[in-house]
Short mmCIF file of C-alpha atoms in Angstrom, two decimals:
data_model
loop_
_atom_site.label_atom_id
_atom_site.label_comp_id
_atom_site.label_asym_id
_atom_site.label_seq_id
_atom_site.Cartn_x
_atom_site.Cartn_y
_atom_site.Cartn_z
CA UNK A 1 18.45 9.25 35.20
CA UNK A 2 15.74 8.63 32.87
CA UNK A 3 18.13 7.55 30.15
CA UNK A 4 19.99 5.22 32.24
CA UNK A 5 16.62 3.70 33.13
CA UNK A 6 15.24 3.43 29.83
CA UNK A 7 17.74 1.54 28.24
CA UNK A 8 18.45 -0.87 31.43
CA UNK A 9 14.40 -1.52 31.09
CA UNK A 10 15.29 -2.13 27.40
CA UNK A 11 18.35 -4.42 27.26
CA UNK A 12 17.23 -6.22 30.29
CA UNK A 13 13.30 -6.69 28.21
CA UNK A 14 15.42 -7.83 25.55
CA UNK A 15 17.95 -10.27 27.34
CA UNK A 16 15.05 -12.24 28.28
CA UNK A 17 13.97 -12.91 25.48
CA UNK A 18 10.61 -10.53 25.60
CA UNK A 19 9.54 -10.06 21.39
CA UNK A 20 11.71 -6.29 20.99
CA UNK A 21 8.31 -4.35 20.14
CA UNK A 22 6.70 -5.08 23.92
CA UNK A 23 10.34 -4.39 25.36
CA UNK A 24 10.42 -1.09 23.45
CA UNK A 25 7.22 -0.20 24.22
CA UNK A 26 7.10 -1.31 27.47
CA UNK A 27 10.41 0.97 28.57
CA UNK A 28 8.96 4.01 26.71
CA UNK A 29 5.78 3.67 28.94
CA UNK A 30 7.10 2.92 32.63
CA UNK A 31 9.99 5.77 31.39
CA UNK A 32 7.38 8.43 30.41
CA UNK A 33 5.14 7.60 33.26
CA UNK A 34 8.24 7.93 36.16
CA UNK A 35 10.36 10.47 35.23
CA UNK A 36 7.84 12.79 32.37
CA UNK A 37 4.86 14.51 32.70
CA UNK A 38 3.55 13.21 29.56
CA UNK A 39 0.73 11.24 29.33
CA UNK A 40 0.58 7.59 28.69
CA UNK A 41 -2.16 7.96 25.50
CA UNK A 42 0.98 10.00 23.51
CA UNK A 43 2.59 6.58 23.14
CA UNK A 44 -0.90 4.96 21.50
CA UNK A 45 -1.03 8.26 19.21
CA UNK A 46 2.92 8.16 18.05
CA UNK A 47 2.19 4.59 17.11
CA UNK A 48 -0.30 5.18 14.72
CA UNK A 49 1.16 7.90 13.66
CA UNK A 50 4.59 5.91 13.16
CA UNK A 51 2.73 3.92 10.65
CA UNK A 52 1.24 6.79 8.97
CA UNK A 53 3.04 7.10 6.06
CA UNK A 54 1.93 5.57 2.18
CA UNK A 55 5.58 4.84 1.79
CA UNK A 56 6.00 2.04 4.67
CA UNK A 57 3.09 0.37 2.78
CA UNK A 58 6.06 -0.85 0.35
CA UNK A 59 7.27 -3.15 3.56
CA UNK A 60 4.21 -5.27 2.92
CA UNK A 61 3.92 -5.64 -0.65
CA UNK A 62 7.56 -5.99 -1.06
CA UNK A 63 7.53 -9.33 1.53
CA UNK A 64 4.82 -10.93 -0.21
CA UNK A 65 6.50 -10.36 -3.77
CA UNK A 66 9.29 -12.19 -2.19
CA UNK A 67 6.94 -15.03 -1.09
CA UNK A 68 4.97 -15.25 -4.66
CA UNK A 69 8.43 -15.46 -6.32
CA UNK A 70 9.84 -18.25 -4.17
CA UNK A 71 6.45 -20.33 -3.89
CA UNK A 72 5.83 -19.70 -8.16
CA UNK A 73 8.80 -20.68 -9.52
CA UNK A 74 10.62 -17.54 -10.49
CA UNK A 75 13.20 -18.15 -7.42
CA UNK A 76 14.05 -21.94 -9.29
CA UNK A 77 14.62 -20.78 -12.87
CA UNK A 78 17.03 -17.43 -11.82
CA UNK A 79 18.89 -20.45 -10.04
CA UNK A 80 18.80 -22.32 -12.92
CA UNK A 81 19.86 -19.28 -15.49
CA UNK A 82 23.13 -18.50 -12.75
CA UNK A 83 23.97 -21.93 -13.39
CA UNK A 84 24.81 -21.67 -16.92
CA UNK A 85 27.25 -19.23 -16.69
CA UNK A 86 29.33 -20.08 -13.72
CA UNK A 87 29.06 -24.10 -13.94
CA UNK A 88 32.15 -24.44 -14.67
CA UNK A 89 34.21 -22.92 -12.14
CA UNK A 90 35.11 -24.42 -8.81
CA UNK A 91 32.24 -23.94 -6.00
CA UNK A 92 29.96 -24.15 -8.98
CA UNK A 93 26.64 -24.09 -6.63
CA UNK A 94 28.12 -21.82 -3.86
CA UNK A 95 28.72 -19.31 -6.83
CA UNK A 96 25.14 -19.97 -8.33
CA UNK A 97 23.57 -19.54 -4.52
CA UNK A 98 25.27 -15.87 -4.08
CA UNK A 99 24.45 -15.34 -7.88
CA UNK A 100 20.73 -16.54 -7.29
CA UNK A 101 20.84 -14.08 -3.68
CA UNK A 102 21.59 -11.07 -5.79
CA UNK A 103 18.81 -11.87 -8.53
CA UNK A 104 16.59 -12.82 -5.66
CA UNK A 105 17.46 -9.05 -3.79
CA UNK A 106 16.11 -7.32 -6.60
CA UNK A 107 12.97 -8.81 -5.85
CA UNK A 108 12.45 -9.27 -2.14
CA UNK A 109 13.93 -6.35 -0.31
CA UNK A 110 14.51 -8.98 2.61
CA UNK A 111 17.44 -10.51 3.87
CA UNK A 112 15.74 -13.66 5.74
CA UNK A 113 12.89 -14.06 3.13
CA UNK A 114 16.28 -14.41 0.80
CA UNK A 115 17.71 -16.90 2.57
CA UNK A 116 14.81 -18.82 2.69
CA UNK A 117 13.50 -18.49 -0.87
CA UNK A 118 17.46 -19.36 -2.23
CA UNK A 119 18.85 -21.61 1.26
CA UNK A 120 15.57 -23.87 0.45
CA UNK A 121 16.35 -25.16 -2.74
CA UNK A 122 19.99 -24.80 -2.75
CA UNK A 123 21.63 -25.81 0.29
CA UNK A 124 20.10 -29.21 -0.19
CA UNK A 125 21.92 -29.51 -3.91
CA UNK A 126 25.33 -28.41 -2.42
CA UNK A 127 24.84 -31.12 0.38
CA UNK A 128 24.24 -33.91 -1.96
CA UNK A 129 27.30 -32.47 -3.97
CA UNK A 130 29.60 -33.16 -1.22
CA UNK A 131 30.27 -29.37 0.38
CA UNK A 132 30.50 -29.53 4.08
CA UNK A 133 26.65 -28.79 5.48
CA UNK A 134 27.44 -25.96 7.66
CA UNK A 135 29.65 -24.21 5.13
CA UNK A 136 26.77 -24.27 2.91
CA UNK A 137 24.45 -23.12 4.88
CA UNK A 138 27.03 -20.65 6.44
CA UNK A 139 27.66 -19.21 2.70
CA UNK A 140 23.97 -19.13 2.22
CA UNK A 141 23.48 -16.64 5.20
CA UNK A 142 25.90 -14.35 3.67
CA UNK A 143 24.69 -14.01 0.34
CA UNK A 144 20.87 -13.57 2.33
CA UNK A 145 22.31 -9.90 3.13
CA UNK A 146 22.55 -8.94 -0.08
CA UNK A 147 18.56 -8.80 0.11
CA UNK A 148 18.99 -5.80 2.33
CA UNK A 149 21.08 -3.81 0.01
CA UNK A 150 20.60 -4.24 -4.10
CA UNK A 151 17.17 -2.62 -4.29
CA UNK A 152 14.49 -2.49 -3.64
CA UNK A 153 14.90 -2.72 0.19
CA UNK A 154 13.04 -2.64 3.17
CA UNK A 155 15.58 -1.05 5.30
CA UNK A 156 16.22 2.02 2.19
CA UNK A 157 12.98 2.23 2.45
CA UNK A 158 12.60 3.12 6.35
CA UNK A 159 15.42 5.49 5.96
CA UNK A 160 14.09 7.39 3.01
CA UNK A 161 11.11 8.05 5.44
CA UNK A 162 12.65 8.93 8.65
CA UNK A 163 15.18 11.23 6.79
CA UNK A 164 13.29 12.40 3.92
CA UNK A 165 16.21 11.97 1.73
CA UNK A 166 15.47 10.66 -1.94
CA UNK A 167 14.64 6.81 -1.88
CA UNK A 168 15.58 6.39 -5.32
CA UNK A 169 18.66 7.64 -5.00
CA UNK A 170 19.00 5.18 -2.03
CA UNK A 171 18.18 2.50 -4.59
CA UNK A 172 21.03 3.53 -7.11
CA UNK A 173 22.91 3.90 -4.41
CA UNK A 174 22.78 0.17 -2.80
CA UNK A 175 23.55 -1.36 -6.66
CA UNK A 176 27.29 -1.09 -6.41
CA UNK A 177 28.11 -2.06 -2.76
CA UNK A 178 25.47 -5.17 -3.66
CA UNK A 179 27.17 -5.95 -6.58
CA UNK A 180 30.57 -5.50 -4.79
CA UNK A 181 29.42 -7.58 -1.98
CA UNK A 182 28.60 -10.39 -4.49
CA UNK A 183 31.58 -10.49 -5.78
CA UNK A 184 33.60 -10.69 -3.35
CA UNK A 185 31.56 -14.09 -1.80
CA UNK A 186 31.85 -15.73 -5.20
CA UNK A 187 35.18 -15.42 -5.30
CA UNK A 188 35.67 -16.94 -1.30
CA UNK A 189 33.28 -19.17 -2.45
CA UNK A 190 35.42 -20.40 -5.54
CA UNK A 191 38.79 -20.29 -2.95
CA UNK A 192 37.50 -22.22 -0.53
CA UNK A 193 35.84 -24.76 -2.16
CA UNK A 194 38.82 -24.79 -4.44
CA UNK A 195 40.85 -25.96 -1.14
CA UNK A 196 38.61 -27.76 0.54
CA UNK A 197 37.98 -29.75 -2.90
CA UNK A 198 33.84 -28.65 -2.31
CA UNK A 199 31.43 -29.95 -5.30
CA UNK A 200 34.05 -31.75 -7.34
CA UNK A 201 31.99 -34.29 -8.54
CA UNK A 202 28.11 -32.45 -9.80
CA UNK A 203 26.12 -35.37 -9.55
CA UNK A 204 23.41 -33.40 -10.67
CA UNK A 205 25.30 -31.83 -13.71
CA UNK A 206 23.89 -34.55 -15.97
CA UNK A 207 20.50 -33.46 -15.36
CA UNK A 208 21.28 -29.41 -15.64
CA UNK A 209 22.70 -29.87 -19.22
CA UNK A 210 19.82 -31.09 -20.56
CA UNK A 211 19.17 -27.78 -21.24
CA UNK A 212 20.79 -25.37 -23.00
CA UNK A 213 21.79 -21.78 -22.26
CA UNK A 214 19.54 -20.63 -24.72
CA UNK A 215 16.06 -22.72 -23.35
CA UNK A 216 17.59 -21.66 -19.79
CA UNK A 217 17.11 -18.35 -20.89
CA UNK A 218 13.54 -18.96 -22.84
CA UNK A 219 12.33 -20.72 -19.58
CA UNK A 220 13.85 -18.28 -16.93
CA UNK A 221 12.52 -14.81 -18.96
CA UNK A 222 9.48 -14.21 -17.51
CA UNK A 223 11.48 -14.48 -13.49
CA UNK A 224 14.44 -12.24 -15.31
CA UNK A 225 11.33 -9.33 -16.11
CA UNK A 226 10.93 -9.24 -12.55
CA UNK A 227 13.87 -7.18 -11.38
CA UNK A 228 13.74 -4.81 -14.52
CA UNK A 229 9.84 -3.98 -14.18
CA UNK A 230 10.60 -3.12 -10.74
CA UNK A 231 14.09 -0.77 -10.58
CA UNK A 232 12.83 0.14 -14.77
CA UNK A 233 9.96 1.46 -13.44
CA UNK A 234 10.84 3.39 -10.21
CA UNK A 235 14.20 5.02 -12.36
CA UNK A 236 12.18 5.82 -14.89
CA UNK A 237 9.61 7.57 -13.23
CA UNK A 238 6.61 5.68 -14.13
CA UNK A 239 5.70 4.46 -10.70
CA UNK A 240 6.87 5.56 -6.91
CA UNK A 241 8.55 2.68 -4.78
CA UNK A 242 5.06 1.92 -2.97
CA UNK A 243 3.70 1.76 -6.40
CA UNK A 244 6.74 -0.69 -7.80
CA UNK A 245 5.99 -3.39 -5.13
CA UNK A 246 2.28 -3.90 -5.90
CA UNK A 247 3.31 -4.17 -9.35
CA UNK A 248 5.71 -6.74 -8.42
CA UNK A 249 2.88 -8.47 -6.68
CA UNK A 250 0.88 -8.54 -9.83
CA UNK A 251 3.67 -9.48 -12.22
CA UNK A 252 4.34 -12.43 -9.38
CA UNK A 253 0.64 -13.60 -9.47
CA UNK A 254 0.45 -13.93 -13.29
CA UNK A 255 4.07 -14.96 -13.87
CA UNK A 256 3.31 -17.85 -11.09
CA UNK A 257 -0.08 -18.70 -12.19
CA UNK A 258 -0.30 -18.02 -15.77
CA UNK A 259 3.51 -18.49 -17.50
CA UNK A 260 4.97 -20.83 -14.94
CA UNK A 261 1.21 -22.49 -14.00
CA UNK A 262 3.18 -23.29 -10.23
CA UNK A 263 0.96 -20.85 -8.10
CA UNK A 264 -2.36 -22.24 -7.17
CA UNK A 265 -4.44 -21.60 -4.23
CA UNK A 266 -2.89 -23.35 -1.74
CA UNK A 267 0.84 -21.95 -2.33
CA UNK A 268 -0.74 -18.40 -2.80
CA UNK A 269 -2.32 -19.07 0.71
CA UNK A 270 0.68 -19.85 2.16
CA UNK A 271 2.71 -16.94 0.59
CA UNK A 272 -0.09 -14.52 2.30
CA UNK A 273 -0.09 -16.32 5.58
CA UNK A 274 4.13 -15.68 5.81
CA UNK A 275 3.29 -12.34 4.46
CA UNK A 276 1.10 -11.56 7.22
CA UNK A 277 2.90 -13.25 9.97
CA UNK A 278 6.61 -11.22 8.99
CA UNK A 279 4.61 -7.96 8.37
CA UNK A 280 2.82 -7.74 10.94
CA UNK A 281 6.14 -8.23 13.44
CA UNK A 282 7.98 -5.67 11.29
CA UNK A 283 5.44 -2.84 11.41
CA UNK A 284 4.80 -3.56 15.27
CA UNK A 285 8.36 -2.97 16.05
CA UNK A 286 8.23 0.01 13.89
CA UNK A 287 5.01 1.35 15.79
CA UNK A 288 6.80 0.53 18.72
CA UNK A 289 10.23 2.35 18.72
CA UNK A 290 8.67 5.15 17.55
CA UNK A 291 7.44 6.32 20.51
CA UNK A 292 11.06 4.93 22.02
CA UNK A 293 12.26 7.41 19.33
CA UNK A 294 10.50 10.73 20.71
CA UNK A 295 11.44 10.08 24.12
CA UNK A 296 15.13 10.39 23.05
CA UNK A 297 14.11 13.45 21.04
CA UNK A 298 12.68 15.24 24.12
CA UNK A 299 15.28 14.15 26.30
CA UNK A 300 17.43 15.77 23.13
CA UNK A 301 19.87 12.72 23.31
CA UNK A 302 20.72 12.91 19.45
CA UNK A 303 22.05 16.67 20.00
CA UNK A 304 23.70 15.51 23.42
CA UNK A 305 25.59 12.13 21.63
CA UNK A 306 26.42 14.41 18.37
CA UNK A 307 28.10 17.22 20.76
CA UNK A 308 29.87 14.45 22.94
CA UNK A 309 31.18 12.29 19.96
CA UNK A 310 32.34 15.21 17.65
CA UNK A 311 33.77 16.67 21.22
CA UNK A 312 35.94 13.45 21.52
CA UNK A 313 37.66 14.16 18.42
CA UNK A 314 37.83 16.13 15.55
CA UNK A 315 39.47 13.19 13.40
CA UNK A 316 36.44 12.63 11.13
CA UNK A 317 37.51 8.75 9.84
CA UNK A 318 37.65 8.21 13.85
CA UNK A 319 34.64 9.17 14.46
CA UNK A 320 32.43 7.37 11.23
CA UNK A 321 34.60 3.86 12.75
CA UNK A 322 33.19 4.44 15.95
CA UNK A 323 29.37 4.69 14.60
CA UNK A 324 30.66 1.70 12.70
CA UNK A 325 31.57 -0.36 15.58
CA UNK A 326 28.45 1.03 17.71
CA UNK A 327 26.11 -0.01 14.49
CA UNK A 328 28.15 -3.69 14.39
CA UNK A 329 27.48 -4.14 17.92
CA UNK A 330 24.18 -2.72 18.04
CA UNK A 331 23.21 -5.41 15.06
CA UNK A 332 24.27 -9.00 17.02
CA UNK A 333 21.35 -7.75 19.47
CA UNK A 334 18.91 -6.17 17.44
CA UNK A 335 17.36 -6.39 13.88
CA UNK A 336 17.53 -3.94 11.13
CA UNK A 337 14.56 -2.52 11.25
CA UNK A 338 14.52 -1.66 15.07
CA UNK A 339 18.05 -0.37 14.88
CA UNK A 340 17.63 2.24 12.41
CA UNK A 341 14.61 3.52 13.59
CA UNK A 342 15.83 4.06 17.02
CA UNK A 343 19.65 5.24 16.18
CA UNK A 344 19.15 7.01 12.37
CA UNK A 345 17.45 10.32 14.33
CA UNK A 346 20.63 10.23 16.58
CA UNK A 347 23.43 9.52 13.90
CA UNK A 348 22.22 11.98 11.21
CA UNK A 349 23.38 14.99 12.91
CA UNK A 350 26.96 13.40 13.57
CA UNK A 351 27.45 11.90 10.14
CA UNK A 352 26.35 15.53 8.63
CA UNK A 353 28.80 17.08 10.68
CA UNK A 354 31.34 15.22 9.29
CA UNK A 355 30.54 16.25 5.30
CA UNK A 356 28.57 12.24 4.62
CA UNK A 357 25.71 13.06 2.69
CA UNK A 358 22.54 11.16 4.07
CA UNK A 359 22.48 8.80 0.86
CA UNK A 360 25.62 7.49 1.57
CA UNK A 361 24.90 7.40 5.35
CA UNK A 362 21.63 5.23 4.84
CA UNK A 363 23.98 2.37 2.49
CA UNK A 364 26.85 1.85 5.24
CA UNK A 365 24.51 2.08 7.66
CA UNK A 366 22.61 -0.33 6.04
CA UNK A 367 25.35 -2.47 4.81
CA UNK A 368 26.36 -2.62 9.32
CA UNK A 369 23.30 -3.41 10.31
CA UNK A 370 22.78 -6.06 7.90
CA UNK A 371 26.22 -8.16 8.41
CA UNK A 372 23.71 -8.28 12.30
CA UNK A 373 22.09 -11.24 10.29
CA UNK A 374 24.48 -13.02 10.54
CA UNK A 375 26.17 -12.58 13.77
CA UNK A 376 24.82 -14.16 16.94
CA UNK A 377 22.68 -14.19 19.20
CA UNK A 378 19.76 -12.46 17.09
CA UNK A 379 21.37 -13.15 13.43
CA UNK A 380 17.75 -13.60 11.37
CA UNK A 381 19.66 -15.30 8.58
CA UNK A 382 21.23 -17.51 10.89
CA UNK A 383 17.56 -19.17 12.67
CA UNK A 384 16.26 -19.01 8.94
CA UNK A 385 18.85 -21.52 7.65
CA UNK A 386 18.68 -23.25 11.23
CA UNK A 387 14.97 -23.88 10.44
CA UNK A 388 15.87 -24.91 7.13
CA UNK A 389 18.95 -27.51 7.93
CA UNK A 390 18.07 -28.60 10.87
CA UNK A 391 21.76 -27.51 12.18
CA UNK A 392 22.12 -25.43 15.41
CA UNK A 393 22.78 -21.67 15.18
CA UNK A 394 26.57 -22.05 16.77
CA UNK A 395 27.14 -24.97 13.66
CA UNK A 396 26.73 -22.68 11.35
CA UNK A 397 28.33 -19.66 13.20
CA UNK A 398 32.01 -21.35 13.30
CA UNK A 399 31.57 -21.71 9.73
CA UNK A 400 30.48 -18.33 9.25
CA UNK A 401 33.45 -15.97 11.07
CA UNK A 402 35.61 -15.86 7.97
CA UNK A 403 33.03 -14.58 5.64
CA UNK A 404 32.32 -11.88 8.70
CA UNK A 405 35.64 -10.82 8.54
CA UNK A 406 35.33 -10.25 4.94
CA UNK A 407 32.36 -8.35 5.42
CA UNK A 408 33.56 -5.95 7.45
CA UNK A 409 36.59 -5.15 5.31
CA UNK A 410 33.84 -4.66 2.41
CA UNK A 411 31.96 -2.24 4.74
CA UNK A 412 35.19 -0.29 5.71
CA UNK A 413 35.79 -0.29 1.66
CA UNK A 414 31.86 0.99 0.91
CA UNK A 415 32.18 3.56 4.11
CA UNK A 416 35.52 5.42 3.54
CA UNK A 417 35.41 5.47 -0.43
CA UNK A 418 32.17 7.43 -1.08
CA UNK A 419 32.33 7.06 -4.55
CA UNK A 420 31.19 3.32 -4.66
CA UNK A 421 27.95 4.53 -2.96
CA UNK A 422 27.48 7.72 -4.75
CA UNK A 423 29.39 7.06 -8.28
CA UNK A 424 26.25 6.19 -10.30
CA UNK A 425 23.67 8.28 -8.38
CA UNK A 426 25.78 11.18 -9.15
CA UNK A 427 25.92 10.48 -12.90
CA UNK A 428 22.18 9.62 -12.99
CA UNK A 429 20.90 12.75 -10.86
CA UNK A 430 23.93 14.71 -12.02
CA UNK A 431 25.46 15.82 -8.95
#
């Protein structure tokens, strides 16, 4: 009964529209106070000590890197450097915006803070290029993923600390399936736009080879540093992940203010104001559902779910599609960060049952939870670029179904052939 009433509380909080920290909260409490005989303070107490932990301070520091990046200029010149090498091909710009998404991922750890930092500058240049608006912006939401799974990332991260498992390895991990991801959007990008006849005229191409690759590459070195200070660092040993994002931070504030001269104190006021606001909603919800999290502890729900699922069946590619689907679904309603707090405690026991190691669990998990960006009604990529373009969320969605197709073939791919996942970490850590 208490189950049944705690997530009724929940989905009916969420359906309308109440912010998904106060609905988790909220159903934990009136839950615990009806049908337990714990008291109300334990909820205050898991909160804080939810946030407890020196490794969620890399949520923080990680956002604002993002934010010093795109407001100092380091975001415009790794556009500029993708251009060069891809300006000829068909869907020059929707190649160079998934390019500039993966560059931007190594930096940002966030899907939406990608889509803003890359849909800002070039959704605007594909428009006036003659690409169809909403396919733009439909194309820039997809690449924004990517944010969530080349490293460093927020959601890696959070499951290195509610597993335990290695968050470097995570890292290596999420550098294939990124790169995979990628990929496989530049080369939609370059079909349809080679159909649809997208960007055939650059009237901006004039301008861009006034440059050459060469003083691309002289102008855009100081942004390039960025990625390899942070991943060089943490797979070398030198620094921790926590440690790697306020180095990022400082390599932002004098790569912005000092190289590029673009950060001053009104941008860098700005940058910490988003900071704040997106930080202080993520770590909320994280307070939040972990109270939401013991509850289905005591109530021993992962043990129940694990017995009834691996009781359904014993076909183990059955049973990793249905988490699948669950995590798909799960992801239109919810974001990332919510999600995997609440459902990683339950899954882990199911996915160990059926021989996944937790590394590879944590990417396709990731990887589901992040195609939820872009999939209505919550999709955060999706009311980014709506803020940006000025077009309605169900504009860009029709535009968007192919690529989610494509996406989930990619996640079937990453999820039932380990070794894209676990390929490198195994030849780094040697197992």
């Amino acid at each position: 009964m208490v189950l049944v009433v705690l997530f009724v509380l929940l989905f009916a909080a969420i359906f309308l529209t109440i912010p998904i920290g106060i609905s988790l909260s909220g159903a934990t409490l009136i839950s615990m106070i009806s049908f337990t005989k714990m008291s109300p303070d334990v909820l205050a107490q898991l909160a804080v000590t939810g946030l407890d932990s020196f490794t969620l301070l890399a949520i923080p520091y990680f956002i604002l890197a993002g934010e010093l990046m795109s407001t100092g200029g380091i975001s415009r010149r790794i556009v500029n450097m993708a251009h060069c090498f891809v300006k000829n091909l068909a869907g020059a710009l929707a190649i160079i915006t998934t390019c500039a998404c993966m560059f931007f991922a190594a930096i940002s750890g966030s899907g939406p803070a990608t889509v803003s930092a890359i849909g800002s500058m070039m959704i605007p240049e594909m428009e006036k290029d003659h690409y169809d608006k909403a396919w733009a912006t439909a194309i820039t939401c997809c690449g924004g993923i990517i944010g969530v799974i080349i490293p460093p990332s927020i959601p890696f991260v959070l499951f290195g600390v509610i597993t335990g498992c290695s968050i470097g390895e995570l890292f290596i991990a999420g550098i294939v399936p990124g790169l995979l991801i990628g990929a496989a959007l530049c080369a939609y990008s370059w079909w349809v736009c080679k159909k649809n006849g997208y960007g055939e005229r650059l009237e901006n191409e004039e301008h861009r080879e006034q440059m050459s690759l060469w003083d691309t590459f002289k102008d855009s070195f100081a942004a390039l540093l960025t990625p390899l200070i942070i991943l060089g660092g943490i797979y070398a040993g030198i620094f921790t992940p926590t440690e790697a994002a306020i180095v990022a931070n400082v390599w932002a504030l004098i790569a912005g203010r000092f190289i590029y001269k673009e950060l001053d104190w009104h941008t860098l006021i700005t940058a910490l104001k988003n900071t704040a606001l997106t930080t202080s909603s993520c770590l909320f919800t994280i307070a939040c559902a972990t109270g939401f999290g013991y509850l289905l502890t005591t109530m021993q729900v992962p043990a129940k779910f694990a017995a009834f699922l691996l009781g359904t069946t014993s076909n183990t590619y059955l049973i990793i599609l249905m988490l699948l689907i669950f995590l798909f679904i799960i992801g239109c309603f919810m974001d990332n960060i919510t999600s995997m707090t609440i459902l990683t405690p339950i899954f882990v026991p199911i996915v160990q049952e059926c021989g996944y190691s937790l590394v590879h669990f944590g990417v396709f998990m990731t990887v589901a939870l992040a195609i939820g960006f872009i999939t209505p009604p919550y999709g955060a990529n999706l009311f980014v670029a709506s803020g940006i373009t000025g077009l309605t969320v169900p504009q860009i969605s029709k535009k968007i179904l192919p690529m989610i197709v494509l996406l989930i073939v990619l996640l079937m791919i990453i999820t039932f052939i380990p070794g894209i996942s676990m390929g490198l970490p195994g030849l780094i850590y040697n197992k």
